[in-house]
mmCIF file of C-alpha atoms in Angstrom:
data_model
loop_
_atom_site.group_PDB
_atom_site.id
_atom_site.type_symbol
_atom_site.label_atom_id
_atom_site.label_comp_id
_atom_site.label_asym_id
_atom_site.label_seq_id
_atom_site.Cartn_x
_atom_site.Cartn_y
_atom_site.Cartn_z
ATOM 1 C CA UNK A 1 79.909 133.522 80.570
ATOM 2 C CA UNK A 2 81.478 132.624 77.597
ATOM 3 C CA UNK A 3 84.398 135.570 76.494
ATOM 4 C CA UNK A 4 86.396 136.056 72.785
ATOM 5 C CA UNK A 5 89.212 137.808 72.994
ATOM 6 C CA UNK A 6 91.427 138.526 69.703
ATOM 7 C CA UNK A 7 95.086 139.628 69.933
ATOM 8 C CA UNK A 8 97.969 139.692 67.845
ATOM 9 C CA UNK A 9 102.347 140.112 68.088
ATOM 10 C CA UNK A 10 101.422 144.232 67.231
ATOM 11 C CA UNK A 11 100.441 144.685 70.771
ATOM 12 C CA UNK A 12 96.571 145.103 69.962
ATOM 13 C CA UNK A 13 94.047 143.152 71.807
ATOM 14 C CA UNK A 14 90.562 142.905 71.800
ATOM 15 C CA UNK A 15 88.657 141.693 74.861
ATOM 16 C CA UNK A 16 85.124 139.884 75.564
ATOM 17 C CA UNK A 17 84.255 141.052 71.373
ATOM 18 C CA UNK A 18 80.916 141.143 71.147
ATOM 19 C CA UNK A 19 80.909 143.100 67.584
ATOM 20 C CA UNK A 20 79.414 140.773 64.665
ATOM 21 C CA UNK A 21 79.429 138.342 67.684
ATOM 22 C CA UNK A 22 76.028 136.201 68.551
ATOM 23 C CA UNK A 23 75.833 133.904 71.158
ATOM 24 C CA UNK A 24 73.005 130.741 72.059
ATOM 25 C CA UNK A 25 72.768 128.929 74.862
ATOM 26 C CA UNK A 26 72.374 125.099 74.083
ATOM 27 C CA UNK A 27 71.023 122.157 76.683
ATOM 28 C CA UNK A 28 72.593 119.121 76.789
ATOM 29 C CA UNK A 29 71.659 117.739 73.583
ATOM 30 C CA UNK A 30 72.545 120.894 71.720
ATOM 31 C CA UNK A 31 69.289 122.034 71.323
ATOM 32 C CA UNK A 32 69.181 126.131 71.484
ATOM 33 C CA UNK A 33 67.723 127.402 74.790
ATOM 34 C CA UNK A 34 65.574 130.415 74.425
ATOM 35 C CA UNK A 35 67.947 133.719 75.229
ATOM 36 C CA UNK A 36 67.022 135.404 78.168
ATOM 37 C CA UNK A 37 67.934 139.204 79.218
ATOM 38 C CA UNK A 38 70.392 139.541 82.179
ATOM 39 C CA UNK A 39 68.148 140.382 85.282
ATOM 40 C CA UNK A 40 64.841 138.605 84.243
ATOM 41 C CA UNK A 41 64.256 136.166 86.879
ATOM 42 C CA UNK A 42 66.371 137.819 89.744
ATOM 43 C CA UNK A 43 65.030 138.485 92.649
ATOM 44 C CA UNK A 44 63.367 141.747 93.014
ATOM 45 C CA UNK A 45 64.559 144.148 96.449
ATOM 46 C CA UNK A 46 63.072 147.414 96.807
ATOM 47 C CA UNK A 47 65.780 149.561 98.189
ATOM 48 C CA UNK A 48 69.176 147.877 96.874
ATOM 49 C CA UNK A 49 72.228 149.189 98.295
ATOM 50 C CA UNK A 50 73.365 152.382 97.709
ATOM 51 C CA UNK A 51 77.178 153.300 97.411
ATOM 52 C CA UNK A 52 77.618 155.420 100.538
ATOM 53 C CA UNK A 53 76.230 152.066 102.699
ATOM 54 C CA UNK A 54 72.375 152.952 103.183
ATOM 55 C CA UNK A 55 69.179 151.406 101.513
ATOM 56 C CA UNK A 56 67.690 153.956 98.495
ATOM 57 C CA UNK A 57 65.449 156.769 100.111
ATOM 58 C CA UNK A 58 62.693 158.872 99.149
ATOM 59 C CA UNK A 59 62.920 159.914 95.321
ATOM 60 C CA UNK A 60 66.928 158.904 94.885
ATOM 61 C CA UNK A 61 68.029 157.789 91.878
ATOM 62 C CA UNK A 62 69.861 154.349 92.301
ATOM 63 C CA UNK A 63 73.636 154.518 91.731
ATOM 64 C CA UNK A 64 75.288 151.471 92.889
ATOM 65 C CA UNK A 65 78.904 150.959 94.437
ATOM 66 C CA UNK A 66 81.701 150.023 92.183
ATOM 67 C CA UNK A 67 83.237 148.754 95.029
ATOM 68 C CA UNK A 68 86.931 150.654 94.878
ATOM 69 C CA UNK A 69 86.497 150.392 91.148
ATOM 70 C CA UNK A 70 85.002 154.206 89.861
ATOM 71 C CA UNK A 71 87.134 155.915 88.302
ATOM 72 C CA UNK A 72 85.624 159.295 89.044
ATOM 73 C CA UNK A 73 82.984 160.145 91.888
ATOM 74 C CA UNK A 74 80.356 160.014 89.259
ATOM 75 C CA UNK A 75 80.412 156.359 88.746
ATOM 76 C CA UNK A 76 77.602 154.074 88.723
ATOM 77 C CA UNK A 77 77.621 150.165 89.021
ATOM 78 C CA UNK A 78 73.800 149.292 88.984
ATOM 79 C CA UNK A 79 74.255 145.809 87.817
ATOM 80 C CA UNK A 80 76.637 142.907 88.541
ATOM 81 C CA UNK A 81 77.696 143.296 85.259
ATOM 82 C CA UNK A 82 78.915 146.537 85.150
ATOM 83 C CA UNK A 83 80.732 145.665 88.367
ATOM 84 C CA UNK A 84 82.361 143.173 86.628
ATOM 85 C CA UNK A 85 83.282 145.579 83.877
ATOM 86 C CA UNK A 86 84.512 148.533 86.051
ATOM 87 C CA UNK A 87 86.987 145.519 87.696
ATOM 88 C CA UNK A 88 87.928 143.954 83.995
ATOM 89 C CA UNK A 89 89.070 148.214 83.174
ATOM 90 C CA UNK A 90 91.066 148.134 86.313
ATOM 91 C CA UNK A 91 92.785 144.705 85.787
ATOM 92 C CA UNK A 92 91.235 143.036 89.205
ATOM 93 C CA UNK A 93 89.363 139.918 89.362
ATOM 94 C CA UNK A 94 86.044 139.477 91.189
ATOM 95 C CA UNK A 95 87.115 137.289 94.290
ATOM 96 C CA UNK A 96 83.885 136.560 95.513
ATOM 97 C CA UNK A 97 80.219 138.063 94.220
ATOM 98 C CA UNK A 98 78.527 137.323 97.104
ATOM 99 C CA UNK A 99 80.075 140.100 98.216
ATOM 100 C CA UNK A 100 78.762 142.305 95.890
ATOM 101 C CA UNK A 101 74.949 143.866 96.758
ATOM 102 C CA UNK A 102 74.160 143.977 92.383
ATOM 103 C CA UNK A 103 75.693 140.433 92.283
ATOM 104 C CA UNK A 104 73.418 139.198 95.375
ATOM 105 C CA UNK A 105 70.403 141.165 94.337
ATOM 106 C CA UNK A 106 71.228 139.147 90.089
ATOM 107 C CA UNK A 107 71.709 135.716 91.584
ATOM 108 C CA UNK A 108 74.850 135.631 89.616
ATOM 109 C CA UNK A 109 75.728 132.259 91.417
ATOM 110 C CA UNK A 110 73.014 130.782 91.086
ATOM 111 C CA UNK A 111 72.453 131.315 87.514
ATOM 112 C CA UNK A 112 75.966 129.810 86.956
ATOM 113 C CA UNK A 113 74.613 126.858 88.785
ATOM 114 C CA UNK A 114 71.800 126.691 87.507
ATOM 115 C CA UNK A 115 73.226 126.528 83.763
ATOM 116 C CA UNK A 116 75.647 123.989 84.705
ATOM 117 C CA UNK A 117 75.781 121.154 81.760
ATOM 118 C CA UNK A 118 74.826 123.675 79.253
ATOM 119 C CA UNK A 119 76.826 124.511 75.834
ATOM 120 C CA UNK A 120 77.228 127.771 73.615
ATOM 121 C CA UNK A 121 76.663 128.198 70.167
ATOM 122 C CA UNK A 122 79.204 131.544 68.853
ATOM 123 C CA UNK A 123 78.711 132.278 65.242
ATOM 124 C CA UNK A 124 79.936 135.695 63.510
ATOM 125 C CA UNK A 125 82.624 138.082 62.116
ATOM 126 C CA UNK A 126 86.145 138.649 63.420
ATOM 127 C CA UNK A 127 88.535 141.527 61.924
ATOM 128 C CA UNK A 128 92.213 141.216 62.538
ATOM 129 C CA UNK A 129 95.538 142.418 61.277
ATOM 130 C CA UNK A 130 97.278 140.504 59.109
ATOM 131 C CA UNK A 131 100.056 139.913 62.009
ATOM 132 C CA UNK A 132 100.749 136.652 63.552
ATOM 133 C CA UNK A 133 98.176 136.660 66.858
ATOM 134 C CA UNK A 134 95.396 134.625 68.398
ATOM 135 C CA UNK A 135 92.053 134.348 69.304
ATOM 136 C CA UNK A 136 90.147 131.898 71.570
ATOM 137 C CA UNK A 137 86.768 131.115 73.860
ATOM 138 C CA UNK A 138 87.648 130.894 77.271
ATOM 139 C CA UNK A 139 85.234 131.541 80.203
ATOM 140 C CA UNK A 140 85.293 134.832 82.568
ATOM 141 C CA UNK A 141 85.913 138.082 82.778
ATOM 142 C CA UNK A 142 89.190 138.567 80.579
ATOM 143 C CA UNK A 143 91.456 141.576 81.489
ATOM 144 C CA UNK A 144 95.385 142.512 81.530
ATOM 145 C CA UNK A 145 97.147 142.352 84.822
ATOM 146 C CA UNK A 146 100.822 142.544 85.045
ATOM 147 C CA UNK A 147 101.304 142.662 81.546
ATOM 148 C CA UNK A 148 99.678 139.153 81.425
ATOM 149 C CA UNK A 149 96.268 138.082 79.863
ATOM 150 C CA UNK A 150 93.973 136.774 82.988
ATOM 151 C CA UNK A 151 90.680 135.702 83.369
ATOM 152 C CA UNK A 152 88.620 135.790 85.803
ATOM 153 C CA UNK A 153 87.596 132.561 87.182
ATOM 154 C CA UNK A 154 86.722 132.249 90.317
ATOM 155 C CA UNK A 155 82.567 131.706 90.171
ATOM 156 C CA UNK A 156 83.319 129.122 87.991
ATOM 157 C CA UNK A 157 84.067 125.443 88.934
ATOM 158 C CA UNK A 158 87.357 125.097 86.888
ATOM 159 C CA UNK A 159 87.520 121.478 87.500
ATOM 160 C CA UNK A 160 84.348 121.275 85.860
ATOM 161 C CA UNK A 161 84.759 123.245 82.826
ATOM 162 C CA UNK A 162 84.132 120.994 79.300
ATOM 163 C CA UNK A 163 86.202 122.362 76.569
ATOM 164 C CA UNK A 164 84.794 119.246 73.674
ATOM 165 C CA UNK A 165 83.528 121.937 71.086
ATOM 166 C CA UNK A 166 82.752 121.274 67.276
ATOM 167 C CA UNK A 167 83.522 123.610 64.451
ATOM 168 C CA UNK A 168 80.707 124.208 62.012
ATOM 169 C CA UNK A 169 82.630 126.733 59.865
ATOM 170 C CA UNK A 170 86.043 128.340 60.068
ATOM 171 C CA UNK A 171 87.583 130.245 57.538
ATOM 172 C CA UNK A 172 89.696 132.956 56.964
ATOM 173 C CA UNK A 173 88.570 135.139 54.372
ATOM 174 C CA UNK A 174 85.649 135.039 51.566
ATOM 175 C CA UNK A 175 84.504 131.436 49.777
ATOM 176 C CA UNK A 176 86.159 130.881 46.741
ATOM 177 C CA UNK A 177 84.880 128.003 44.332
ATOM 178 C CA UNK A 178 87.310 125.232 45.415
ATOM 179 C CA UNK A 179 88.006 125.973 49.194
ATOM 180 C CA UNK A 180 88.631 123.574 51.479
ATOM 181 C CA UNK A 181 88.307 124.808 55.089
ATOM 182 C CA UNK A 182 90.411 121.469 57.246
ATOM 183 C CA UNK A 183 88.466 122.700 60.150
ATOM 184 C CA UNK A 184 84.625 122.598 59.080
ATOM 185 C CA UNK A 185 82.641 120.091 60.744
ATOM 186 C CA UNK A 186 85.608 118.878 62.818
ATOM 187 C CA UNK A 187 84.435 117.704 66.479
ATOM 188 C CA UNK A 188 86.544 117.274 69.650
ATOM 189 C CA UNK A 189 85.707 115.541 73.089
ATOM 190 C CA UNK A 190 87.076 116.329 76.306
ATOM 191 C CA UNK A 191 87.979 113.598 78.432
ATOM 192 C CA UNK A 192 90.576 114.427 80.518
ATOM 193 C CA UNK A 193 89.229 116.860 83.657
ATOM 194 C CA UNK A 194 89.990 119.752 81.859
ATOM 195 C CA UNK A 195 92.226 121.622 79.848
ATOM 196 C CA UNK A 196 93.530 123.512 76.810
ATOM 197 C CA UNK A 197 93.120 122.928 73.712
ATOM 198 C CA UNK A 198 94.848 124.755 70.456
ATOM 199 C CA UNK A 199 95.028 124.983 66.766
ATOM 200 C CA UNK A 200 98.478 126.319 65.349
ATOM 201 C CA UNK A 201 96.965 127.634 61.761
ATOM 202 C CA UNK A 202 99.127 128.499 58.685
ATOM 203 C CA UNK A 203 97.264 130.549 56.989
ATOM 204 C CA UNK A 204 98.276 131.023 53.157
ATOM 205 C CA UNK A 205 97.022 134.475 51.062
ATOM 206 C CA UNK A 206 94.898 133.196 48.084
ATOM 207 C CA UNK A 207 93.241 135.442 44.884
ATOM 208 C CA UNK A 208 90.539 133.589 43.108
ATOM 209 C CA UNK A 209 90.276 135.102 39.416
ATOM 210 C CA UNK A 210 86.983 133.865 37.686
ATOM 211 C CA UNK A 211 86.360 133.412 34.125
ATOM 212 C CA UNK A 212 85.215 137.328 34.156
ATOM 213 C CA UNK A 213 87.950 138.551 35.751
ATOM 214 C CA UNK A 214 86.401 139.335 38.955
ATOM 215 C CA UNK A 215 88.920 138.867 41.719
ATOM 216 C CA UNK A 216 88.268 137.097 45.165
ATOM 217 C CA UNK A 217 91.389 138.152 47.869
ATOM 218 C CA UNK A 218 90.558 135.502 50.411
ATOM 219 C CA UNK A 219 92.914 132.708 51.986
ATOM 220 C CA UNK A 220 93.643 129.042 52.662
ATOM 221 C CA UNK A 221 94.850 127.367 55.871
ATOM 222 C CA UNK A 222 96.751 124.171 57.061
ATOM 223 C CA UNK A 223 95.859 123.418 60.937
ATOM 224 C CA UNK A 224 97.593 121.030 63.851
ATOM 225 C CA UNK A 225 96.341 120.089 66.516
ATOM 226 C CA UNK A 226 97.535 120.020 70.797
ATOM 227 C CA UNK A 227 95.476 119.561 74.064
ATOM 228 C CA UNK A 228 97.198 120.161 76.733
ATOM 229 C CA UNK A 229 95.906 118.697 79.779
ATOM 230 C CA UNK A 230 95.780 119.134 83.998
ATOM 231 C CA UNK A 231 97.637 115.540 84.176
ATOM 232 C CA UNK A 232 98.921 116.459 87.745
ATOM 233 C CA UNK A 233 96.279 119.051 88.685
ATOM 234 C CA UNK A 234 98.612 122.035 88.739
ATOM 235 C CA UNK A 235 97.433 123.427 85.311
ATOM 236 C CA UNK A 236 98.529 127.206 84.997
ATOM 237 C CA UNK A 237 97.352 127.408 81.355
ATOM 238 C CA UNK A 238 93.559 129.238 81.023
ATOM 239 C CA UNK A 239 90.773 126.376 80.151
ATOM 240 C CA UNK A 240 89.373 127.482 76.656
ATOM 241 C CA UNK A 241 89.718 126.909 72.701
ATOM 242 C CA UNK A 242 92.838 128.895 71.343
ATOM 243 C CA UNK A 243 93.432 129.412 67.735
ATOM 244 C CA UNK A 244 96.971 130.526 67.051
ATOM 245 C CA UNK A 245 97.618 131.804 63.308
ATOM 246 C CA UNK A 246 100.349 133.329 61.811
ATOM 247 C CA UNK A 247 100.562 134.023 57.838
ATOM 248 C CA UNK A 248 102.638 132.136 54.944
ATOM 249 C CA UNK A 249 104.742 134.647 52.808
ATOM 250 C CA UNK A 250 103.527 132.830 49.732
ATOM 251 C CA UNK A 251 100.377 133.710 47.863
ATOM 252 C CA UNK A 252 98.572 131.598 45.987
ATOM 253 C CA UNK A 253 97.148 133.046 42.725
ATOM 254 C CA UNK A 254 94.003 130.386 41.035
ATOM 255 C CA UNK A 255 92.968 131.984 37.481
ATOM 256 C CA UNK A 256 89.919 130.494 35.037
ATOM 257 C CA UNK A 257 90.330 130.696 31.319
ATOM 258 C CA UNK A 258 88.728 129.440 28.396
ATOM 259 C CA UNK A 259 90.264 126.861 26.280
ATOM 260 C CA UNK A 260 90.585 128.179 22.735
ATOM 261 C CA UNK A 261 89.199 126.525 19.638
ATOM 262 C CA UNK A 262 92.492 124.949 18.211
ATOM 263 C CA UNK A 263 92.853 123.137 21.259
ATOM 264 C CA UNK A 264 89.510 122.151 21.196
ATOM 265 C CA UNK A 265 89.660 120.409 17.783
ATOM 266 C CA UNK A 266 93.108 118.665 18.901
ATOM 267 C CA UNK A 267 91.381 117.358 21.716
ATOM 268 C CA UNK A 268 88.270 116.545 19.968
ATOM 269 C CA UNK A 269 90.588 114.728 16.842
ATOM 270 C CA UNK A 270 92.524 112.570 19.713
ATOM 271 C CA UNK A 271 89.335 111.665 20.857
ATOM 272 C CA UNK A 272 88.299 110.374 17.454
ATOM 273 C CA UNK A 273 91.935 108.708 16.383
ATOM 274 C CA UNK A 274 91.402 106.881 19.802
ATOM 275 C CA UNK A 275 88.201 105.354 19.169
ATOM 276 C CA UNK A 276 89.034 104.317 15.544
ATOM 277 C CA UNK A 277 92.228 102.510 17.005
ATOM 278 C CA UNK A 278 90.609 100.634 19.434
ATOM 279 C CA UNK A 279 88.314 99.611 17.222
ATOM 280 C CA UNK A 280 90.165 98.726 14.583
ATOM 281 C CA UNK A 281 92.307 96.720 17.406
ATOM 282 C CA UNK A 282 88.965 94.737 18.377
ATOM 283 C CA UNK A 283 88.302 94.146 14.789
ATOM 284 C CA UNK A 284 91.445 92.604 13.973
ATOM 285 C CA UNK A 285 91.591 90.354 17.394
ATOM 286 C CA UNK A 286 87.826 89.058 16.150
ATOM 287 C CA UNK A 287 88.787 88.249 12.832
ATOM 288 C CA UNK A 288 92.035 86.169 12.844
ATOM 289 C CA UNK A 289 90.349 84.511 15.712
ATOM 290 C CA UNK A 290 87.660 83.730 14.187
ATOM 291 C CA UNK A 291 89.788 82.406 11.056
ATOM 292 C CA UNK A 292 91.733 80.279 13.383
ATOM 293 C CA UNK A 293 88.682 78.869 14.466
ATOM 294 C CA UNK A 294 87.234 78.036 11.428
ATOM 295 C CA UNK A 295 90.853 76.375 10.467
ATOM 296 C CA UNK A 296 90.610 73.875 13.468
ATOM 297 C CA UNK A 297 87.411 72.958 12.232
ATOM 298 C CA UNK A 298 88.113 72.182 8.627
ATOM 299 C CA UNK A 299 91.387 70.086 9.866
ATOM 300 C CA UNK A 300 89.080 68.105 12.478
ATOM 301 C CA UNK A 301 86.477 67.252 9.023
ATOM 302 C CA UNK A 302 89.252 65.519 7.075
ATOM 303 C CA UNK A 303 90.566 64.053 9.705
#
């Protein structure tokens, strides 16, 4: 239910990614739910729907309505999925899947009801240009209509929708020895009805250098912070988790080197001069004290 979409200022956009993308289903309590294939469950009719309007005959093979959606007369929808892809490609949104014999046959509602409460757990790989651009987890069908980036929402109860979400890992890049990713383990809870919320990321080129000379080309990142929120109900803005970067034109450059042996020795001689001064400080405070001392006591005998 859950889609990642990646786009950038270049024009290029990447919709529902599923590449290097896994996704869990978590209960309540964040515990992973066992995955389950799309269909398993569903109830079971013997002669679905065909696309010219009758019930499957004889020895046909099944080849469901796209519902105005084929592109070609050889077109196949056999699954409320692929419905909902054949719309996505044509930029429509799915008003209603009751309406739709694959979606009926699924129980596409109900399963959306029936995981109500639950969470998601998206871990994985994302290429993208090094462009200013976003990408973020928003839920529906995402497709391009009018020039504009739309989801599809309507089986979902929008109201409803829980954006709080916690980052186990972001980064941007490979690990160097050093990183610090602001965004690992950082957790956010929704309170207001529902909304948006976004991270505006400055992300900064880094090369790492180790003592070998092996070179790391990764990057660093400064992140704020902004939820907006459906304060007055009338919220145009798509529910999700947006991640807006853009890249710093300075690069960082972090280099290991040995410390040669003349430095060494100064250090090691500093070290040394230290210790003997303090000392000889400490022995120099004991012993006119302990002259003093021994003064006040010979003046307090002959007195």
């Amino acid at each position: 239910m859950l889609s990642l979409d990646a786009m950038d200022i270049s024009g290029e956009e990447h919709l529902d990614v599923r590449h290097d993308i896994i996704k869990k289903r978590l209960d309540s309590h964040g515990n992973i739910i066992e995955s389950r294939q799309d269909g398993i469950g569903s109830p079971k009719i013997e002669k679905p729907l065909q696309r010219h309007g009758g019930r499957l005959e004889h020895n046909e093979t099944y080849c469901g309505s796209c519902y105005g959606a084929e592109v070609s007369d050889e077109d196949c929808c056999n699954s409320c999925e692929e419905v909902r892809e054949a719309y996505r490609k044509k930029g429509w949104g799915l008003s209603d899947p009751e309406i739709i014999d694959q979606c009926k046959r699924e129980g596409f509602l109900q399963r959306i009801k029936d995981e109500d409460g639950e969470g998601c757990n998206i871990y994985g790989f994302l290429e993208v240009k090094k462009v200013a651009g976003n990408f973020h987890f928003a839920p529906g069908k995402s497709f391009q209509q009018s020039n504009m980036h739309v989801h599809d929402l309507l089986p979902f109860q929008k109201e409803s929708f829980n954006i709080s979400h916690k980052i186990n890992r972001l980064s941007f890049g490979e690990y160097f020895p050093g990183a610090i990713n602001p965004l690992d383990g950082v957790q956010w809870v929704q309170h207001a009805p529902y909304g948006m919320y976004q991270y505006f990321i400055k992300v900064v080129p880094t090369v790492y250098t180790d003592i070998r000379g092996r070179t790391i080309q990764s990057n660093q990142f400064s992140v704020t912070e902004h939820f907006q929120s459906d304060d007055i109900g009338r919220l145009q803005s798509l529910p999700g988790v947006f991640f807006f970067y853009d890249l710093s034109p300075i690069k960082v450059t972090f280099m290991e080197g040995h410390v040669s042996f003349l430095h060494f020795l100064t250090n090691v001689c500093a070290i040394v001069g230290g210790v003997f001064t303090v000392s000889g400080i400490f022995d120099s405070f004991i012993y006119h004290g302990q002259r003093a001392i021994k003064k006040k006591i010979e003046i307090g005998k002959f007195s």
